[in-house]
């Protein structure tokens, strides 16, 4: 398929760039590059979902959550997030979507697949599809064009049906206005907070600590752990076997000429006079006049950096307005257009952007340039050596993997091939410390395996691993003495929170009885504070982001009304009183209208496609293997 495209006019690209394309299509089916394995996790209308597909999807989700939560992602969080079910649901939904697309006789032609691939930027050289680059990128992750193109076809097929279904979503003008008013209404809140930390005279008894532990033993369980053995293939160990010839150097240089180009850059300072985007003409003229005065002072010889420190209202004020070196695409257009038209030492007239009025001084200009092949030779050799060594390391790992079918083969075959087998001590899902920053990814792969099962080749931190768990250690409740300090600290915090809640509830009772807010606060030893105006999406002044506080604040309907009871927030227990509610400015709606409409439309489209898939799923025959039902 797509032979015509392959005959068009390459260079190696790193594996992660291809994955950046692939991840976009995971939901629609890309990722199942290899032949499906016989073992299945589910059958959807007679179509098998393989264990291999499930593992890839599950591991992708684990990696995404690990990027979000870091080392705090533990087994408790994984269970709470129900990642196993998420992975299975993704695969079932994808399968149903593609089945429905075929029922409707939707089709994707080879020409559409070719066009999609040819439009993909990382397969292009100077804006034109480069077949050598395409072939090289796929080879880097051990894919054939046929495999990738088949999955791309599925992706496009799923997208076609998705667009049709989402076309039913509409957003009315009334909905746009309602959302604007809801989102931009502001409130000013009087509040008190009963902070648990103020209650310091709390010392739980040994009996209370033991009872607290007895009631919550499960929360003190140790994490499940595994021990593994593994063989690692490090590309650095193969670099001395790699040779790079002159033809390869020239080919790389010609195919990646953009890599050796340096765009024009400018080094500059600026003074910013801020201006609200909604400001009226009078405020605009006043800000411009101030900027003109500063421009005149600078042109008359006053030190520009000192002027910036004195007058600028931007974040670079303390650095004398220094912006450093930048390329044209890195700045907003009006600013960039002016700066890149100036010579070194020149000072501009005021320039307006969405941030306000700027006065610019260009410190230096570095014109665009292209390194010669001789100037680039060392870098090219290093790049090609690294990539060839990676391929060689993968090939060695693949040869070794093919020999490893039975329990002891990893050890025996490693001895035959003179490879080192390493063993870890027990580790949790955080991973073994000896693997450093790669330990989380390593743990994800290890925990996906059964004891004595040998993994596929795992690309972790640029090295290739084959992993074999040797022991699985179940989670267990420890003896109380082992966690006594932690239990005591947890109980102390609970008792402090209980005291804070009691204080807040007592004041709330006073308010219900008609006692004035300030008088009641003084009686309970807490200070009345005021937030100042804030909107639903903004951080609360002096408090920060606190969803419970915000929700309660916007639930108050009239000035003087108070919260029904204590609100448990991030700092303790709050009682609120509405001081002021302010409607949004009427003239602010028009500039935001289109953005709000687009946002609401995307929300509706997501809801429409999800509802549609759920309806199709209820009409489908879905059989899930018992071990994957939770």
XYZ file of C-alpha atoms in Angstrom:
630
model
C 0.000 0.000 0.000
C 1.078 3.563 -0.687
C 3.891 2.523 -2.985
C 3.596 5.796 -4.884
C 4.207 7.754 -1.720
C 7.222 5.651 -0.855
C 8.812 6.379 -4.223
C 8.942 10.068 -3.372
C 12.030 11.557 -2.012
C 15.870 10.873 4.999
C 17.171 10.941 8.106
C 16.910 9.225 11.457
C 14.578 10.717 14.076
C 14.510 9.870 17.734
C 11.951 7.350 18.870
C 10.089 9.703 21.162
C 9.084 11.963 18.275
C 7.217 9.136 16.570
C 5.522 8.304 19.845
C 4.306 11.905 19.963
C 2.361 11.121 16.779
C 1.291 7.688 17.854
C -0.121 8.773 21.218
C -2.662 10.986 19.447
C -4.164 7.886 17.887
C -4.031 5.476 20.833
C -7.777 5.719 21.414
C -8.481 5.008 17.775
C -6.297 1.945 17.541
C -2.729 2.962 16.829
C -0.348 1.158 19.138
C -1.329 -2.406 18.198
C 1.592 -2.613 15.792
C 2.436 -6.259 16.222
C 0.376 -9.339 15.518
C -2.278 -9.892 18.187
C -1.372 -12.501 20.740
C -3.679 -15.410 21.356
C -4.296 -14.480 24.983
C -7.260 -12.153 25.258
C -8.719 -9.853 27.876
C -12.097 -9.307 26.219
C -14.190 -10.044 23.156
C -16.343 -7.273 21.685
C -18.911 -8.512 19.161
C -16.612 -11.416 18.233
C -13.538 -9.169 17.973
C -10.669 -9.999 20.329
C -8.840 -7.457 22.494
C -5.438 -8.989 23.222
C -3.414 -8.959 26.408
C -0.644 -7.142 24.510
C -2.997 -4.287 23.611
C -4.248 -4.129 27.188
C -0.745 -3.994 28.647
C 0.315 -1.210 26.312
C -2.749 0.850 27.140
C -2.409 0.208 30.870
C 1.283 1.129 30.874
C 0.581 4.289 28.860
C -1.958 5.360 31.489
C 0.453 4.591 34.332
C 3.127 6.693 32.634
C 0.688 9.580 32.133
C -0.343 9.546 35.793
C 3.275 9.222 36.914
C 4.134 12.355 34.927
C 1.272 14.127 36.699
C 1.779 12.849 40.253
C 5.464 11.849 40.269
C 6.650 9.606 43.090
C 3.384 10.115 45.007
C 1.688 7.663 42.623
C 1.384 4.547 44.748
C -0.760 1.425 44.743
C -3.503 3.141 46.709
C -3.785 5.887 44.088
C -3.637 3.366 41.250
C -6.501 1.458 42.854
C -8.468 4.642 43.527
C -8.022 5.822 39.915
C -9.112 2.358 38.730
C -6.522 2.418 35.959
C -7.157 -1.202 35.012
C -10.777 -0.350 34.219
C -9.754 2.835 32.398
C -7.433 0.841 30.121
C -10.059 -1.794 29.396
C -12.774 0.807 28.767
C -10.538 2.670 26.311
C -9.934 -0.493 24.306
C -13.594 -1.557 24.320
C -14.760 1.914 23.280
C -12.182 2.058 20.479
C -13.223 -1.350 19.191
C -16.903 -0.408 19.196
C -16.211 2.875 17.424
C -14.345 1.149 14.591
C -17.009 -1.541 14.310
C -19.731 1.104 14.002
C -17.724 2.978 11.381
C -17.543 -0.177 9.291
C -21.272 -0.860 9.767
C -21.962 2.589 8.331
C -19.692 1.712 5.410
C -17.360 4.602 6.204
C -14.098 4.190 4.382
C -10.641 5.691 4.332
C -8.835 5.550 1.015
C -5.144 4.936 0.547
C -4.935 8.484 -0.788
C -6.344 9.860 2.473
C -3.827 7.872 4.489
C -1.019 9.076 2.242
C -2.140 12.696 2.521
C -2.347 12.449 6.320
C 1.143 11.025 6.606
C 2.616 13.446 4.092
C 1.148 16.385 6.053
C 2.827 15.201 9.268
C 5.635 17.649 10.009
C 8.203 15.218 11.398
C 8.083 13.264 8.129
C 8.906 16.447 6.178
C 12.113 18.115 5.124
C 11.847 21.824 4.379
C 8.049 21.520 4.299
C 7.997 18.584 1.850
C 7.387 14.919 2.644
C 10.699 13.049 2.747
C 10.343 9.308 2.250
C 13.796 8.566 3.629
C 12.949 10.435 6.818
C 9.640 8.539 7.017
C 11.288 5.152 6.581
C 14.012 6.008 9.076
C 11.621 7.114 11.809
C 9.584 3.942 11.495
C 12.713 1.814 11.466
C 13.844 3.510 14.660
C 10.857 1.975 16.491
C 10.943 -1.260 14.496
C 7.791 -0.683 12.460
C 7.189 -1.359 8.810
C 5.357 1.271 6.766
C 2.559 -1.289 6.190
C 1.994 -1.650 9.943
C 2.005 2.076 10.600
C -0.229 2.853 7.625
C -2.780 0.214 8.619
C -3.044 1.759 12.063
C -3.201 5.242 10.559
C -6.126 4.095 8.449
C -7.949 2.938 11.598
C -7.186 6.254 13.262
C -8.644 8.222 10.356
C -11.676 5.931 10.187
C -12.394 6.549 13.868
C -11.945 10.275 13.382
C -14.410 10.307 10.486
C -17.187 8.765 12.553
C -16.317 10.945 15.547
C -16.716 14.109 13.448
C -20.102 12.926 12.200
C -21.375 12.158 15.706
C -20.005 15.357 17.216
C -21.694 17.379 14.490
C -24.904 17.092 16.514
C -23.482 19.370 19.223
C -24.729 22.983 19.094
C -24.261 25.977 21.407
C -26.886 28.746 21.642
C -26.200 32.440 22.207
C -28.073 32.227 25.514
C -25.757 29.459 26.714
C -22.704 31.533 25.814
C -24.012 34.560 27.748
C -25.091 32.447 30.711
C -21.634 30.912 30.981
C -19.951 34.347 30.726
C -22.106 35.742 33.533
C -21.572 32.647 35.695
C -17.830 32.576 35.199
C -17.178 36.311 35.644
C -19.441 37.196 38.561
C -17.261 38.200 41.529
C -17.850 38.033 45.269
C -16.202 39.625 48.293
C -16.327 37.423 51.400
C -15.892 38.089 55.108
C -14.623 34.919 56.749
C -13.075 33.315 59.794
C -11.002 30.149 59.874
C -10.593 27.685 62.723
C -7.160 26.204 62.065
C -6.447 22.755 63.531
C -2.823 23.718 64.240
C -3.955 26.242 66.890
C -4.988 23.371 69.144
C -1.592 22.329 70.449
C -2.479 20.769 73.796
C -3.458 17.371 72.370
C -1.664 14.215 73.478
C -3.389 10.947 72.548
C -3.047 8.061 74.998
C -1.442 4.726 74.161
C -4.892 3.122 74.283
C -6.304 5.696 71.854
C -3.385 5.161 69.478
C -3.883 1.394 69.542
C -7.634 1.755 68.947
C -7.060 4.187 66.072
C -4.661 1.729 64.431
C -7.056 -1.190 64.972
C -9.849 0.696 63.179
C -7.650 1.701 60.236
C -5.217 -1.153 59.758
C -5.796 -1.290 56.004
C -4.566 2.272 55.528
C -1.187 1.300 57.000
C -0.652 -1.638 54.683
C 2.745 -1.931 53.092
C 2.905 -1.552 49.327
C 3.079 -4.718 47.181
C 6.655 -5.402 46.139
C 8.520 -7.469 43.602
C 12.050 -8.742 43.139
C 13.349 -9.084 39.591
C 16.325 -10.130 37.571
C 17.105 -8.323 34.338
C 19.520 -7.959 31.450
C 20.215 -4.476 30.115
C 21.531 -3.536 26.675
C 23.139 -0.099 26.890
C 23.769 1.584 23.514
C 26.877 3.267 24.953
C 28.497 -0.166 25.206
C 28.155 -0.634 21.420
C 29.499 2.715 20.225
C 32.991 1.360 19.629
C 31.492 -1.099 17.122
C 29.922 1.676 15.035
C 31.447 3.255 11.950
C 30.117 6.353 10.185
C 31.262 6.932 6.604
C 31.472 10.148 4.612
C 28.400 9.400 2.524
C 26.266 9.041 5.649
C 27.556 12.354 7.006
C 26.707 14.169 3.782
C 23.299 12.491 3.551
C 22.451 13.505 7.107
C 23.573 17.081 6.508
C 21.559 17.429 3.300
C 18.437 15.824 4.777
C 18.494 17.838 7.991
C 19.760 21.188 6.805
C 17.282 23.038 9.048
C 19.060 21.569 12.051
C 22.167 23.537 11.130
C 20.432 26.825 10.488
C 20.310 29.566 13.119
C 17.461 32.040 12.835
C 18.076 35.731 13.186
C 18.012 36.785 16.838
C 17.797 40.080 18.654
C 18.990 41.010 22.138
C 16.833 43.731 23.637
C 15.473 45.595 26.644
C 12.045 47.169 26.989
C 9.897 49.353 29.181
C 6.262 48.250 29.512
C 3.403 50.556 30.452
C 0.582 48.146 31.213
C -2.869 48.618 29.709
C -5.980 46.554 30.353
C -7.239 45.051 27.061
C -10.688 46.436 27.936
C -9.379 49.938 28.681
C -11.193 52.890 27.086
C -9.632 55.347 24.619
C -8.722 57.863 27.331
C -6.702 55.310 29.311
C -5.056 54.130 26.081
C -3.917 57.646 25.185
C -2.598 58.251 28.695
C -0.523 55.041 28.641
C 0.837 55.866 25.193
C 1.800 59.370 26.329
C 3.792 57.949 29.249
C 5.584 55.569 26.870
C 6.396 58.472 24.512
C 7.938 60.440 27.391
C 10.156 57.466 28.296
C 11.178 57.003 24.652
C 12.180 60.661 24.480
C 14.212 60.413 27.697
C 16.041 57.340 26.363
C 16.776 58.998 23.017
C 18.108 62.029 24.917
C 20.780 59.789 26.431
C 19.348 58.622 29.740
C 20.379 55.088 30.722
C 17.718 52.746 29.336
C 18.189 50.091 32.028
C 17.670 52.693 34.775
C 14.576 54.016 33.002
C 13.188 50.480 32.904
C 13.866 49.986 36.622
C 12.082 53.248 37.382
C 9.106 53.199 35.015
C 8.496 49.705 33.634
C 5.473 47.781 34.898
C 6.528 44.430 33.431
C 8.192 41.390 35.043
C 11.639 42.407 33.711
C 11.583 45.728 35.604
C 14.181 44.644 38.209
C 16.513 43.454 35.425
C 16.467 46.820 33.717
C 13.927 45.535 31.191
C 16.410 42.928 29.905
C 14.769 40.284 27.682
C 17.892 38.462 26.566
C 18.260 37.077 23.052
C 15.127 35.879 21.264
C 13.906 34.845 17.837
C 11.044 36.532 16.053
C 8.570 33.694 16.705
C 9.142 33.936 20.465
C 7.535 37.349 20.891
C 4.046 38.667 20.175
C 3.810 39.906 16.609
C 3.700 43.724 16.991
C 6.652 43.644 19.392
C 8.647 41.185 17.263
C 7.946 43.018 14.000
C 9.316 46.251 15.450
C 12.314 44.737 17.257
C 13.438 42.808 14.173
C 13.256 45.933 11.994
C 15.665 47.845 14.269
C 19.443 48.139 14.314
C 21.665 47.592 17.345
C 21.539 50.618 19.684
C 18.245 51.896 18.253
C 15.365 52.962 20.535
C 11.791 52.625 19.306
C 8.722 54.792 19.444
C 5.948 53.242 21.583
C 4.675 49.874 20.303
C 1.279 48.512 21.392
C 0.582 44.845 22.178
C -2.093 43.074 24.208
C 0.020 43.777 27.310
C 0.240 47.548 26.876
C 2.673 50.045 25.375
C 6.362 49.135 24.981
C 9.507 51.143 24.360
C 12.220 48.870 22.933
C 15.989 49.196 22.873
C 17.885 46.719 20.688
C 21.221 45.794 22.266
C 22.536 43.532 19.490
C 21.455 41.736 16.317
C 22.680 38.328 15.205
C 21.831 37.600 11.579
C 20.599 34.213 10.352
C 23.333 31.737 9.444
C 23.927 28.124 8.370
C 26.774 25.967 9.620
C 28.917 24.339 6.953
C 29.248 20.574 6.787
C 32.743 20.861 8.256
C 31.461 22.915 11.171
C 28.718 20.327 11.715
C 30.790 17.187 11.158
C 31.473 16.359 14.818
C 27.856 16.805 15.816
C 26.629 14.663 12.887
C 29.076 11.863 13.677
C 27.972 11.903 17.319
C 24.293 11.805 16.332
C 24.715 8.974 13.826
C 26.959 7.004 16.183
C 24.382 7.279 18.957
C 21.546 6.189 16.689
C 23.460 3.308 15.150
C 24.519 2.155 18.616
C 20.866 2.228 19.715
C 19.864 0.089 16.765
C 22.697 -2.322 17.442
C 21.744 -2.557 21.117
C 18.127 -3.227 20.171
C 19.141 -5.908 17.679
C 21.197 -7.642 20.381
C 18.286 -7.395 22.800
C 15.944 -8.845 20.175
C 18.287 -11.765 19.473
C 18.504 -12.469 23.191
C 14.729 -12.194 23.663
C 14.097 -14.762 20.944
C 16.155 -17.303 22.941
C 14.206 -16.694 26.160
C 11.046 -18.776 26.222
C 11.163 -20.795 29.444
C 11.611 -19.970 33.125
C 15.381 -20.325 33.364
C 16.254 -19.209 29.857
C 17.026 -15.635 30.817
C 19.797 -16.807 33.139
C 21.077 -19.684 30.991
C 21.060 -17.752 27.744
C 22.767 -14.808 29.397
C 25.582 -17.151 30.458
C 25.879 -18.558 26.924
C 26.047 -15.044 25.452
C 28.297 -13.734 28.230
C 25.712 -11.177 29.371
C 25.436 -9.916 32.937
C 22.222 -10.738 34.800
C 21.422 -8.184 37.491
C 19.069 -8.704 40.414
C 17.174 -6.196 42.512
C 16.042 -6.319 46.096
C 12.307 -5.952 46.785
C 10.841 -2.690 45.442
C 7.408 -1.050 45.254
C 5.795 0.701 42.307
C 8.158 3.592 42.963
C 10.885 1.352 41.553
C 14.395 0.287 42.602
C 16.565 3.205 43.675
C 19.578 1.934 41.731
C 17.812 2.846 38.475
C 17.641 6.517 39.428
C 15.230 8.586 37.364
C 14.245 5.507 35.332
C 12.977 3.579 38.356
C 9.292 4.488 37.891
C 9.150 3.294 34.287
C 11.086 0.162 35.214
C 8.593 -0.572 38.016
C 5.627 -0.134 35.664
C 7.055 -2.800 33.371
C 7.947 -5.136 36.240
C 4.538 -4.961 37.941
C 2.793 -5.773 34.656
C 4.426 -9.233 34.659
C 3.645 -12.483 36.451
C 6.359 -14.188 38.504
C 8.909 -15.860 36.165
C 7.384 -14.216 33.075
C 9.942 -12.555 30.810
C 9.044 -9.124 29.495
C 9.123 -7.867 25.937
C 12.035 -5.565 25.202
C 11.523 -2.466 27.356
C 12.962 0.874 26.248
C 13.708 2.650 29.523
C 15.830 5.774 29.646
C 17.431 5.000 26.284
C 18.492 1.487 27.346
C 16.834 -1.818 26.462
C 15.803 -4.197 29.236
C 14.466 -7.728 29.515
C 12.900 -8.128 32.945
C 11.861 -11.269 34.824
C 10.126 -11.068 38.243
C 11.451 -13.712 40.621
C 9.257 -13.020 43.652
C 6.010 -11.192 44.366
C 5.464 -9.854 47.885
C 1.864 -9.095 48.734
C 0.761 -6.003 50.650
C 0.511 -6.662 54.378
C -0.583 -4.927 57.574
C 2.520 -4.264 59.708
C 2.759 -4.624 63.471
C 1.636 -1.423 65.166
C 5.040 -0.795 66.727
C 6.533 -0.504 63.238
C 4.242 2.403 62.374
C 3.418 3.779 65.837
C 4.937 7.230 65.218
C 2.960 7.620 62.021
C -0.267 6.444 63.684
C 0.226 8.851 66.592
C 0.828 11.765 64.212
C -2.286 10.867 62.196
C -4.443 10.605 65.333
C -3.112 13.913 66.668
C -4.046 15.637 63.418
C -7.519 14.112 63.547
C -8.069 15.261 67.136
C -6.881 18.768 66.214
C -9.278 18.829 63.251
C -12.120 17.640 65.513
C -11.440 20.506 67.928
C -11.360 23.002 65.059
C -14.658 21.672 63.740
C -16.229 21.934 67.201
C -15.155 25.583 67.465
C -16.550 26.380 64.011
C -19.826 24.607 64.766
C -20.210 26.533 68.031
C -19.781 29.849 66.199
C -22.171 28.694 63.479
C -24.784 28.051 66.190
C -24.261 31.611 67.474
C -24.862 32.993 63.975
C -28.062 30.993 63.581
C -29.209 32.433 66.903
C -28.763 35.937 65.508
C -25.422 36.930 67.017
C -23.476 39.391 64.789
C -20.614 37.872 62.770
C -17.817 40.055 64.197
C -19.038 39.729 67.767
C -19.278 35.955 67.531
C -15.806 35.724 65.957
C -14.283 37.735 68.809
C -16.019 35.505 71.369
C -14.432 32.420 69.791
C -10.967 33.942 69.460
C -10.769 34.145 65.662
C -10.183 37.160 63.433
C -12.580 38.306 60.702
C -10.775 38.641 57.361
C -11.970 39.747 53.939
C -11.018 38.216 50.618
C -11.613 41.124 48.270
C -13.426 40.448 45.004
C -12.643 37.173 43.213
C -14.293 35.086 40.503
C -14.994 31.357 40.401
C -11.883 30.545 38.405
C -9.500 32.848 40.274
C -7.365 32.083 43.298
C -8.855 33.475 46.507
C -6.717 36.361 47.826
C -4.598 35.294 50.829
C -6.037 31.749 50.597
C -5.234 30.459 47.137
C -7.171 27.767 45.342
C -9.807 26.172 47.602
C -12.737 24.579 45.788
C -14.856 24.069 48.923
C -14.464 27.736 49.913
C -15.249 28.960 46.391
C -18.317 26.747 46.052
C -19.710 27.912 49.396
C -18.918 31.570 48.644
C -20.834 31.583 45.356
C -23.707 29.753 47.027
C -24.427 32.816 49.176
C -27.232 34.787 47.585
C -27.537 38.132 49.365
C -25.250 40.546 51.211
C -24.986 39.584 54.875
C -25.987 35.954 54.383
C -23.707 33.384 56.012
C -22.738 29.805 55.230
C -25.100 27.186 56.650
C -22.289 25.592 58.648
C -18.513 25.132 58.742
C -16.781 24.685 55.393
C -13.831 22.320 55.527
C -11.097 23.839 53.396
C -7.377 23.508 52.935
C -6.460 25.595 56.010
C -9.185 24.441 58.389
C -12.877 25.103 58.959
C -14.315 28.312 57.527
C -17.453 30.330 58.210
C -18.366 32.802 55.473
C -20.452 35.936 55.113
C -21.200 37.572 51.772
C -20.041 41.173 51.756
C -20.612 41.969 48.054
C -21.612 40.298 44.808
C -20.594 42.061 41.584
C -21.981 41.273 38.128
C -19.471 41.127 35.251
C -18.923 44.145 33.023
C -21.377 44.126 30.114
C -18.725 45.334 27.642
C -16.442 42.398 28.487
C -18.737 39.835 26.880
C -18.137 40.609 23.219
C -14.343 39.999 23.198
C -14.838 36.652 24.952
C -17.896 35.468 23.020
C -16.125 33.375 20.387
C -13.708 31.796 22.845
C -16.549 30.802 25.178
C -18.577 29.392 22.308
C -15.617 27.267 21.164
C -14.985 25.995 24.684
C -18.655 25.094 25.264
C -18.820 23.418 21.866
C -15.808 21.238 22.689
C -17.426 20.250 25.987
C -20.672 19.338 24.258
C -18.851 17.416 21.548
C -17.016 15.336 24.155
C -20.306 14.635 25.931
C -22.065 13.737 22.685
C -19.418 11.246 21.560
C -19.216 9.691 25.024
C -23.015 9.301 25.249
C -23.064 7.843 21.749
C -20.363 5.282 22.549
C -22.092 4.305 25.804
C -25.350 3.727 23.896
C -23.559 1.559 21.318
C -21.794 -0.318 24.102
C -25.075 -1.176 25.804
C -26.209 -2.780 22.531
C -22.962 -4.727 22.086
C -21.916 -8.178 23.222
C -18.923 -7.579 25.500
C -17.333 -10.556 27.244
C -14.492 -9.728 29.644
C -12.163 -12.424 30.938
C -12.812 -13.161 34.618
C -9.371 -12.075 35.834
C -9.913 -8.591 34.358
C -13.328 -8.081 35.973
C -13.011 -5.965 39.109
